[in-house]
Coordinates of C-alpha atoms in Angstrom, one line a residue:
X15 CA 111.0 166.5 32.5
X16 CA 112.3 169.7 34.3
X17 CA 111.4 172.8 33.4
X18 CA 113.3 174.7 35.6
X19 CA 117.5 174.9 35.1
X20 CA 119.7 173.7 38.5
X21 CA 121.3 176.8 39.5
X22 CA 122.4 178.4 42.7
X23 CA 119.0 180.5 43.4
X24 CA 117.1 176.8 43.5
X25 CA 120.0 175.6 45.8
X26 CA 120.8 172.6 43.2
X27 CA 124.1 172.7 42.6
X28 CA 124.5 168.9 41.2
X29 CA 122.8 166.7 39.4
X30 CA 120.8 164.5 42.7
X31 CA 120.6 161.4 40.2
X32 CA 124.4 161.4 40.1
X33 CA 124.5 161.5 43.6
X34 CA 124.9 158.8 46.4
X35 CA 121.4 158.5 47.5
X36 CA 123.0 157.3 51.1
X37 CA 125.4 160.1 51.4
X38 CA 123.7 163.2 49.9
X39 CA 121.9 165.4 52.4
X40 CA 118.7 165.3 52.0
X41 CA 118.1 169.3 51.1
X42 CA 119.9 168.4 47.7
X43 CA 117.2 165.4 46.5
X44 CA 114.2 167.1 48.0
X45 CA 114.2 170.4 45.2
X46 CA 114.6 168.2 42.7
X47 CA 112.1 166.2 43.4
X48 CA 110.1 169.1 44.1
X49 CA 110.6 170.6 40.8
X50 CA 110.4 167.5 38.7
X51 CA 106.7 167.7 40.1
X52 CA 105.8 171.2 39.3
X53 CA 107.3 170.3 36.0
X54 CA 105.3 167.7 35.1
X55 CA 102.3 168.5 36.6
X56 CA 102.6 171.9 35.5
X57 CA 103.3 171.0 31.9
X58 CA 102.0 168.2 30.4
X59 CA 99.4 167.2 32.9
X60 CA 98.2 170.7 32.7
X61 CA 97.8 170.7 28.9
X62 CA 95.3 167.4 29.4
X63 CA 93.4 169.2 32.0
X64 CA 92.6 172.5 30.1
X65 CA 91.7 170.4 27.1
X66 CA 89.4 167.9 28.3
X67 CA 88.1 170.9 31.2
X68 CA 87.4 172.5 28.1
X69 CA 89.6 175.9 28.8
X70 CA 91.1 176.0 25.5
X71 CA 90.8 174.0 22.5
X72 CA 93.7 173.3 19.4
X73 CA 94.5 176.4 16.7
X74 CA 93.3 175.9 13.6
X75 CA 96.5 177.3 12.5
X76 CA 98.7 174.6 14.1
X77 CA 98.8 170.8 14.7
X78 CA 100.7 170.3 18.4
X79 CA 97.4 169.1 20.2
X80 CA 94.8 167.8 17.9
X81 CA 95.2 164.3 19.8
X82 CA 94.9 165.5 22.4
X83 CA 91.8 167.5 21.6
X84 CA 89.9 164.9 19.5
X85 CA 90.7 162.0 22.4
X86 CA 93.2 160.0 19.9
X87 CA 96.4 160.3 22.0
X88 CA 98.0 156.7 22.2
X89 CA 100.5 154.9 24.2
X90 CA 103.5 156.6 22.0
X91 CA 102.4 159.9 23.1
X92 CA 103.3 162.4 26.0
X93 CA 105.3 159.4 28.0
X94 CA 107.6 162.7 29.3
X95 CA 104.6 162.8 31.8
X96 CA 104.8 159.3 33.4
X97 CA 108.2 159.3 33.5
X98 CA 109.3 162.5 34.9
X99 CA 106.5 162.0 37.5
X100 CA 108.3 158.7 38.6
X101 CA 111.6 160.1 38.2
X102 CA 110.9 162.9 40.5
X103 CA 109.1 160.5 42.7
X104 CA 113.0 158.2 43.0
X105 CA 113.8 161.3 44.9
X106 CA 111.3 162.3 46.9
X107 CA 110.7 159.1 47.8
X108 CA 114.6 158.4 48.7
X109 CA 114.4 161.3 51.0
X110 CA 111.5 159.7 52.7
X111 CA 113.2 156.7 53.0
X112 CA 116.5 158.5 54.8
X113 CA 114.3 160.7 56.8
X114 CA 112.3 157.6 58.5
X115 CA 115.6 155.8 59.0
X116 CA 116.7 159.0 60.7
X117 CA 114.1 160.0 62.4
X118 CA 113.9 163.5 60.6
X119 CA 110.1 163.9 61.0
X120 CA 109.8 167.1 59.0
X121 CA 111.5 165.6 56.0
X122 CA 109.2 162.4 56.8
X123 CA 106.4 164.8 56.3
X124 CA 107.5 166.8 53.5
X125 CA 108.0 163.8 51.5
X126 CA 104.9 161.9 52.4
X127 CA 102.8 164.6 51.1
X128 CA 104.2 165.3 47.9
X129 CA 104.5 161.5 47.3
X130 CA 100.6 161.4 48.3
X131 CA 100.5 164.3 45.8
X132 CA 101.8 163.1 42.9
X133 CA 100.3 159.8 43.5
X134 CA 96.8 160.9 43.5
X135 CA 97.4 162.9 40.1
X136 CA 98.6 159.9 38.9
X137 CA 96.2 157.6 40.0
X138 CA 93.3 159.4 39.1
X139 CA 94.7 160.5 35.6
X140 CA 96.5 156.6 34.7
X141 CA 94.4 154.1 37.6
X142 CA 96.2 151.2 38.8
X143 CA 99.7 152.4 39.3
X144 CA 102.5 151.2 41.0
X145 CA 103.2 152.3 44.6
X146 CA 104.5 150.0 47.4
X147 CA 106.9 148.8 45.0
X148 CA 107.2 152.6 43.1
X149 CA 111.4 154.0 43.0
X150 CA 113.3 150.6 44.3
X151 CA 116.5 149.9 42.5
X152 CA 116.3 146.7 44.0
X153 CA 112.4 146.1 42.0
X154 CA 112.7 146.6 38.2
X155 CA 109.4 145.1 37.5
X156 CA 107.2 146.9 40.3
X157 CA 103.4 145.4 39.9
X158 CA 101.0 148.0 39.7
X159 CA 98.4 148.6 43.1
X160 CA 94.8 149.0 42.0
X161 CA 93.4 152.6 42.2
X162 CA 90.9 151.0 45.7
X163 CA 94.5 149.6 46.8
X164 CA 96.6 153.5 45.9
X165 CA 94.1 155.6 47.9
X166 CA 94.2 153.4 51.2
X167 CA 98.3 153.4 51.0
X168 CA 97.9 157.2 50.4
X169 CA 95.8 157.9 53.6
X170 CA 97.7 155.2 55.7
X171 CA 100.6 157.0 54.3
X172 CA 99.9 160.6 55.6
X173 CA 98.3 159.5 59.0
X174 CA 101.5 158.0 59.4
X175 CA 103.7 161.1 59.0
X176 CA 101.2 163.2 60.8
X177 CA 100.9 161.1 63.9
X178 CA 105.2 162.4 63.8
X179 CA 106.3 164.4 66.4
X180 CA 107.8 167.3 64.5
X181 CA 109.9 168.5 67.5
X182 CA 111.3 165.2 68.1
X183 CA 113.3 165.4 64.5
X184 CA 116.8 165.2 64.1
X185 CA 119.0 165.9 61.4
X186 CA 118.8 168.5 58.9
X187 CA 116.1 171.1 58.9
X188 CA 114.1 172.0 55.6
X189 CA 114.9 175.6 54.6
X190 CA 115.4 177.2 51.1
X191 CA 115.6 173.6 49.8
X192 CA 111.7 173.4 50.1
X193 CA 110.9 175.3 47.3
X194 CA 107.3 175.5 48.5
X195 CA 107.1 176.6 51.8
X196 CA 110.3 177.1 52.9
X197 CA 110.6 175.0 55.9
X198 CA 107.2 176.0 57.3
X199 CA 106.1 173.2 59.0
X200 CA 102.8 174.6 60.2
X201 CA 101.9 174.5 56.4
X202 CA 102.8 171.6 55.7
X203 CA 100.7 169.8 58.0
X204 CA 97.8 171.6 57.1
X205 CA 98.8 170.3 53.3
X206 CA 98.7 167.0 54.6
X207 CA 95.5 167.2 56.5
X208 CA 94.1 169.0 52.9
X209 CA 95.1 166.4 50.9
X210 CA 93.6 163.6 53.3
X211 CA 90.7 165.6 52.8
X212 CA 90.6 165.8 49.1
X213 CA 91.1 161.8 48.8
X214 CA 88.1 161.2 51.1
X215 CA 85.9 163.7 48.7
X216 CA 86.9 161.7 45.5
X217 CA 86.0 159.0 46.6
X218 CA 82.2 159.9 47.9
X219 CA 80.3 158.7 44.5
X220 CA 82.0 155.2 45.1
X221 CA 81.9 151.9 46.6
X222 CA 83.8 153.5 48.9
X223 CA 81.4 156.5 50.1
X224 CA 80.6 155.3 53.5
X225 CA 84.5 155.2 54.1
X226 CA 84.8 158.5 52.4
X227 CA 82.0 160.2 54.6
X228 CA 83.4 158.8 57.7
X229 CA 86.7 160.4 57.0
X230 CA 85.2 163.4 56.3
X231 CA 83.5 163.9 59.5
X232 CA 86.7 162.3 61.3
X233 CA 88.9 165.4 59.9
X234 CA 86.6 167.9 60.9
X235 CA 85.8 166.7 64.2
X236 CA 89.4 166.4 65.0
X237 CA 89.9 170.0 64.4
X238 CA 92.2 169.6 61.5
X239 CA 93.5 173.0 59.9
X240 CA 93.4 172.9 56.6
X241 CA 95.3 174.8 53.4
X242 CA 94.8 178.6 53.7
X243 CA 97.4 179.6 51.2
X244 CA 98.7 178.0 48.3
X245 CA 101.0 174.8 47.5
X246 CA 103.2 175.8 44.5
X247 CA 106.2 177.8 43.3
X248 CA 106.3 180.7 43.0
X249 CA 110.3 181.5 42.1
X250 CA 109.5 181.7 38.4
X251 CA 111.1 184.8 36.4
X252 CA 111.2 185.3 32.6
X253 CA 113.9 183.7 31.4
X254 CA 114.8 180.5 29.5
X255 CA 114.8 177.7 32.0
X256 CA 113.1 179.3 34.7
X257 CA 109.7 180.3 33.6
X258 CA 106.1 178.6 35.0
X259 CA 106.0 175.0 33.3
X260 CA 103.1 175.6 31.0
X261 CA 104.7 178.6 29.4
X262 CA 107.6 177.1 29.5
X263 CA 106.5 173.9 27.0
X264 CA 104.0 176.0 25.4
X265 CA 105.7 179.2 24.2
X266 CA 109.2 178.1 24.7
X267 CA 110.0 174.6 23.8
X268 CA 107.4 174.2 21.1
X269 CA 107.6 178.0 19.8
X270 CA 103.9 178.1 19.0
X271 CA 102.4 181.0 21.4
X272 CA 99.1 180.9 20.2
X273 CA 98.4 176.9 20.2
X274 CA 96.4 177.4 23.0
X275 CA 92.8 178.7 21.4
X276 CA 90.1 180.2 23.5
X277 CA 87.1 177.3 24.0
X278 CA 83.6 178.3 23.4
X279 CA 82.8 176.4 27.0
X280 CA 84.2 178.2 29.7
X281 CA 84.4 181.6 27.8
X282 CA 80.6 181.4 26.8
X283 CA 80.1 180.6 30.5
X284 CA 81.9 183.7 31.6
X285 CA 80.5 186.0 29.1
X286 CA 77.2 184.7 29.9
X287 CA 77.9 185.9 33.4
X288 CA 79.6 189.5 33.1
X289 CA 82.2 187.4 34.7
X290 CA 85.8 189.9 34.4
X291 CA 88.1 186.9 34.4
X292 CA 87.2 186.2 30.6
X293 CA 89.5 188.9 29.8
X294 CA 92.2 187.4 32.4
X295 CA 92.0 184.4 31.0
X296 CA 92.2 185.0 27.3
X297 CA 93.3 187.8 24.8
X298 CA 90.8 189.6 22.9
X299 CA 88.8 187.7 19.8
X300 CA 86.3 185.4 19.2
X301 CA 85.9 181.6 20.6
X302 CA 86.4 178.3 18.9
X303 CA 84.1 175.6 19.8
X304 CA 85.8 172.6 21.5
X305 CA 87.7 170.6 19.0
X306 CA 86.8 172.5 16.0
X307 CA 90.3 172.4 14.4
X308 CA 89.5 172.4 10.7
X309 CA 87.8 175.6 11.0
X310 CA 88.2 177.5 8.2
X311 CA 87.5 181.1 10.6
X312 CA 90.7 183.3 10.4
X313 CA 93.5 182.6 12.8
X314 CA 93.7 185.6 13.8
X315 CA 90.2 186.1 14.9
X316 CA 90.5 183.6 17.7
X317 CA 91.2 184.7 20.9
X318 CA 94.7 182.8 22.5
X319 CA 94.9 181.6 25.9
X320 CA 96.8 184.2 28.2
X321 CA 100.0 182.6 29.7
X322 CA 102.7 184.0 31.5
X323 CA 105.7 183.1 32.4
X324 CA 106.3 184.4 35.9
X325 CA 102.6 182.5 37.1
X326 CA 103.0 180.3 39.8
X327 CA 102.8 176.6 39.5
X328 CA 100.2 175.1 42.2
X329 CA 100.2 171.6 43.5
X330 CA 96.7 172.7 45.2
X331 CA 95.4 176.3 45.1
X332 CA 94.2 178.1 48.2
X333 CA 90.9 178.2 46.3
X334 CA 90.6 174.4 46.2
X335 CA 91.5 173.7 49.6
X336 CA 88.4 176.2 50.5
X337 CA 86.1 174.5 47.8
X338 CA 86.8 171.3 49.0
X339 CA 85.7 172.5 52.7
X340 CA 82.8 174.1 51.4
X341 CA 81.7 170.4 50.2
X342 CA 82.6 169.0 53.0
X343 CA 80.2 171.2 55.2
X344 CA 77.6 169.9 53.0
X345 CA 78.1 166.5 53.5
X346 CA 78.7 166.1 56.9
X347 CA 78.0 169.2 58.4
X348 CA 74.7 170.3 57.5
X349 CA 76.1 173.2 55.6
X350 CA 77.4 175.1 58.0
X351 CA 79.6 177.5 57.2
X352 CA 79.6 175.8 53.6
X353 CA 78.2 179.7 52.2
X354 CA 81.3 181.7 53.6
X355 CA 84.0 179.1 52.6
X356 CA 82.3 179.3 48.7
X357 CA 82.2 183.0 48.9
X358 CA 86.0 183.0 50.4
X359 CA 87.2 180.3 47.5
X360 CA 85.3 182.6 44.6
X361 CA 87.3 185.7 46.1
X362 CA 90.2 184.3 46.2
X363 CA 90.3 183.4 43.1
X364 CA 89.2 186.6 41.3
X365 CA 91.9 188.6 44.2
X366 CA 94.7 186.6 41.9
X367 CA 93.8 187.9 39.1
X368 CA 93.6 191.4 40.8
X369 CA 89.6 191.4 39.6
X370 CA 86.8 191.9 42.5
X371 CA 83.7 189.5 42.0
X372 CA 81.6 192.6 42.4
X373 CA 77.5 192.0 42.6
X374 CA 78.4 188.2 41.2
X375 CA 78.2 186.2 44.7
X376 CA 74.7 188.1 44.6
X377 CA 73.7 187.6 41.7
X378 CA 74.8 184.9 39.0
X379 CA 77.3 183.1 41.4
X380 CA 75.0 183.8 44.7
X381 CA 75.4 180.5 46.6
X382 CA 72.1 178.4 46.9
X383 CA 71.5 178.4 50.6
X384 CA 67.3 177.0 50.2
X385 CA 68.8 174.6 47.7
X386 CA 69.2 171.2 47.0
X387 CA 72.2 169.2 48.1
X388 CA 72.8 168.7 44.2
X389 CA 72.3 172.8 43.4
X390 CA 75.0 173.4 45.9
X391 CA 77.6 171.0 44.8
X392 CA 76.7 172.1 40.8
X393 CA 77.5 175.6 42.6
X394 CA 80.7 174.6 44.1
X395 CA 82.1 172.1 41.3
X396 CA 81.1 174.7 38.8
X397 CA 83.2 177.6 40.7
X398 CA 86.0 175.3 41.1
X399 CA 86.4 174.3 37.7
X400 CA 86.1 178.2 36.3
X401 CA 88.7 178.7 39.2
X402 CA 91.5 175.9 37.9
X403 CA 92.4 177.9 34.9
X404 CA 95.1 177.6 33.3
X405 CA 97.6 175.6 34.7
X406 CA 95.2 172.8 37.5
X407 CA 92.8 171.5 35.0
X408 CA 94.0 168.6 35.6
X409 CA 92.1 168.6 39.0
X410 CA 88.9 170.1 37.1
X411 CA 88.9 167.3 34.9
X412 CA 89.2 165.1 37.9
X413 CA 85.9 166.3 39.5
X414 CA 84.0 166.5 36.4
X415 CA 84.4 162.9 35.8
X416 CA 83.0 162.4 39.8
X417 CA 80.4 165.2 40.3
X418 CA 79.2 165.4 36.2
X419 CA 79.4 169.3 36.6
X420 CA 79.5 171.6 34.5
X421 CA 77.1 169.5 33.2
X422 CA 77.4 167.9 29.6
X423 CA 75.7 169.4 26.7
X424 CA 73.0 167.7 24.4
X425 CA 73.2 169.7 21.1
X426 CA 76.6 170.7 19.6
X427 CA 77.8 174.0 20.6
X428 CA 77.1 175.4 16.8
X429 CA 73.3 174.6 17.9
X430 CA 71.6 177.7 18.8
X431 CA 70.2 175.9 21.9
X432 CA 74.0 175.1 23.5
X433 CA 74.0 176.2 27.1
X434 CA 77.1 178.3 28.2
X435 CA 79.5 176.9 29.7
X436 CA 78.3 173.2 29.5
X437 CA 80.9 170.4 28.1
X438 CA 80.9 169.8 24.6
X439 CA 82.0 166.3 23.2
X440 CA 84.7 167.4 20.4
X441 CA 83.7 168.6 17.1
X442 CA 86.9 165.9 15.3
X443 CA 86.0 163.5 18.6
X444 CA 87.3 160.0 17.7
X445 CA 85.9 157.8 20.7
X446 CA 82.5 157.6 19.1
X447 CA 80.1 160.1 21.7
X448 CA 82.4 159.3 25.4
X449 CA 84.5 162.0 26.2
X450 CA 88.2 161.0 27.5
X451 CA 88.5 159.3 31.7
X452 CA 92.0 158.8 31.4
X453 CA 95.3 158.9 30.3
X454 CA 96.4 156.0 28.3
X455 CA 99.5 154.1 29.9
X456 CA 102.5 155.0 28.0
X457 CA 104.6 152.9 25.8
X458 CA 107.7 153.4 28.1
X459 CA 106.5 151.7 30.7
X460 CA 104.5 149.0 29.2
X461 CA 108.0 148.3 27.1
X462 CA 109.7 148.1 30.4
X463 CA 108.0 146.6 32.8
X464 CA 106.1 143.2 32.8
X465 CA 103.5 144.0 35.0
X466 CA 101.8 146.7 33.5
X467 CA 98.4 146.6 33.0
X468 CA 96.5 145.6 29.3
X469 CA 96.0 148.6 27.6
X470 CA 92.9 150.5 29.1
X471 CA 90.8 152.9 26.7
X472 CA 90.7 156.1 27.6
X473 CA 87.2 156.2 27.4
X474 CA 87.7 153.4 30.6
X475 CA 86.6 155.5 33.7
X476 CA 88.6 154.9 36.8
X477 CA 87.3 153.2 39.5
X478 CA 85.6 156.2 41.5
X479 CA 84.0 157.1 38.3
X480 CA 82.1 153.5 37.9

């Protein structure tokens, strides 16, 4: 599903899938692909994650997200997401196969990385998906690798294009076609080496946390450079076609601008705090607690989510890649230098929103240095996840399910003894008490291919989560 047109500006002139994917050069599958990511991460993987983060919650003046919001959504729904995730995957993944068979290492490791990308989002969000057998036309049936199987293909996967020696490639060279960063190697690497980094960290409260640790410390022994800017697009302007994904399917396509309610949990969080971002993140009016749909409170009395339609879409944040080094010092560093990255990831995010943090990172947000292990990752998890807004709660929703922070609440949010800015199981919840681990698979693939898994509840965590 793409949510921005094929014109001249994006250099997509044709249609890729009508193209001979032997013959095309590679700079007209790769933007497509590209964008079929953004779009579908940015869209409809982005309304799941600011649900279930708890950013915003369902209008009680509209209908478009109540099963999403009270964890019913079934295998009819949202398929748009699978699908154009795997259709922009048939291209990415076609220039990855041209580019090793050419030996056109910067398209090799362009490609690598966003298939990693898009992979983990999908892996984490669906579980066992398929991967070594993903985009053939030759495989119509691909059998699904395990979520264990997914995240050793994926670091495999990027060692492989990094151990690439980028000025050995031949062939084409990635300009304006990498809508990203523009042919800017340097970054890409470090993109790579960020996202190794981020598949090691989700797997650390697993079976798998010796491996994760080690990998950890591997990376930053090596002397790895990691993300210091962000991995999105940016090229979005206010128009029909060509605005940010989320306002795009939001405002746009489904014509409803204030769907998108403000949710007691994070708002309460940063009011509790003096934090400025509240009024970045959401117009002025009260909160509704998290699933509260049938509220009989006027409409209009409800704060709306602030979208725009010129916001960038990220596929990781400068903010996250920071975070995630932060917790990485902490694990296998003894810390150090775990306080500055925090600090750097907190400004960072309040400098996009053209807010300063102020007396925050010495006061309410000070990191805790004498702490616990435990206080500092609450610290960090709990930053990162006010941070994600709007459009990467996906990722939010990701590390709440591995860390358990923000933490969970006991009492109903209408109970006077609710604690800011902790989760709230939904007020119209249908799964009996256990909030939402996953997406469920859709109907479109379970229809069309043999090998797709029993049906999983989405209570089901995913195999890091167990």
């Amino acid at each position: 599903m793409l949510f921005v047109s094929c014109n001249t500006d994006l250099d997509i002139n044709r249609d890729p899938d009508l193209l001979d994917p032997d013959d095309a050069p590679l700079s007209a599958q790769l933007p497509a692909g590209i964008i079929g990511i953004i779009g579908s991460e940015g869209a409809g993987m982005a309304i799941f994650g600011g649900f279930w983060s708890q950013y915003w919650t369902q209008s009680n003046a509209a209908n478009q997200f109540k099963d999403i919001d009270n964890y019913s959504a079934g295998t009819a729904d949202y398929n748009f997401i699978w699908d154009g995730m795997f259709d922009a995957l048939g291209d990415i993944r076609n220039v990855k196969r041209r580019a090793l068979e050419e030996g056109n290492w910067k398209y090799y490791l362009i490609a690598t990385t966003l298939e990693v990308q898009a992979s983990q989002v999908l892996t984490d969000m669906y579980g066992s998906i398929p991967y070594k057998q993903a985009s053939n036309s030759a495989i119509l049936n691909p059998t699904f690798d395990t979520g264990e199987q997914v995240y050793e293909y994926m670091i495999e996967d990027l060692d492989d294009a990094l151990s690439r020696d980028l000025d050995e490639s031949v062939g084409e060279v990635p300009g304006n076609d990498d809508l990203i960063y523009a042919g800017d190697m340097d970054s890409w690497v470090k993109f790579a080496n960020t996202l190794k980094l981020k598949i090691f960290m989700r797997q650390t409260n697993s079976s798998r946390a010796a491996i994760a640790n080690a990998g950890i410390q591997q990376l930053l022994t090596s002397g790895a450079d990691f993300l210091t800017d962000d991995a999105g697009m940016n090229q979005f302007t206010d128009a029909i076609n060509q605005s940010n994904p989320l306002y795009e399917y939001v405002v746009r396509r489904l014509n409803v601008a204030t769907n998108l309610r403000m949710s007691t949990t994070l708002s309460s969080f940063l009011v509790e705090n003096a934090d400025p971002r509240r009024n970045a993140y959401y117009e002025a009016g009260n909160s509704l607690n998290q699933g509260d749909f049938n509220s009989t409170a006027g409409a209009g009395t409800i704060a709306v989510v602030k979208l725009s339609a010129t916001t960038p879409a990220l596929l990781m944040s400068k903010e996250e890649s920071l975070f995630l080094q932060a917790e990485a010092m902490e694990r296998v560093n003894g810390g150090v230098g775990a306080q500055a990255l925090y600090e750097a990831a907190v400004n960072a995010n309040f400098t996009r929103f053209g807010l300063s943090s102020g007396s925050l990172l010495s006061g309410a947000y000070a990191y805790p240095v004498a702490g616990t292990f435990d206080q500092k990752l609450e610290a960090i998890i709990t930053q990162k996840w006010a941070a994600s807004f709007p459009g990467n709660g996906f990722e939010a929703f990701f590390e709440i399910n591995r860390t358990g922070y923000p933490r969970t609440s006991t009492v109903p949010q209408s109970n006077a003894a609710y604690v800011p800015g902790q989760l709230a199981y939904s007020v119209t919840g249908t799964t009996s008490g256990l909030f939402p681990k996953r997406i469920v698979y859709p109907l479109s693939e379970r229809n069309g291919n043999v090998n797709a898994p029993n049906l999983i509840p989405v209570t089901t965590p995913v195999w890091w989560d167990n």
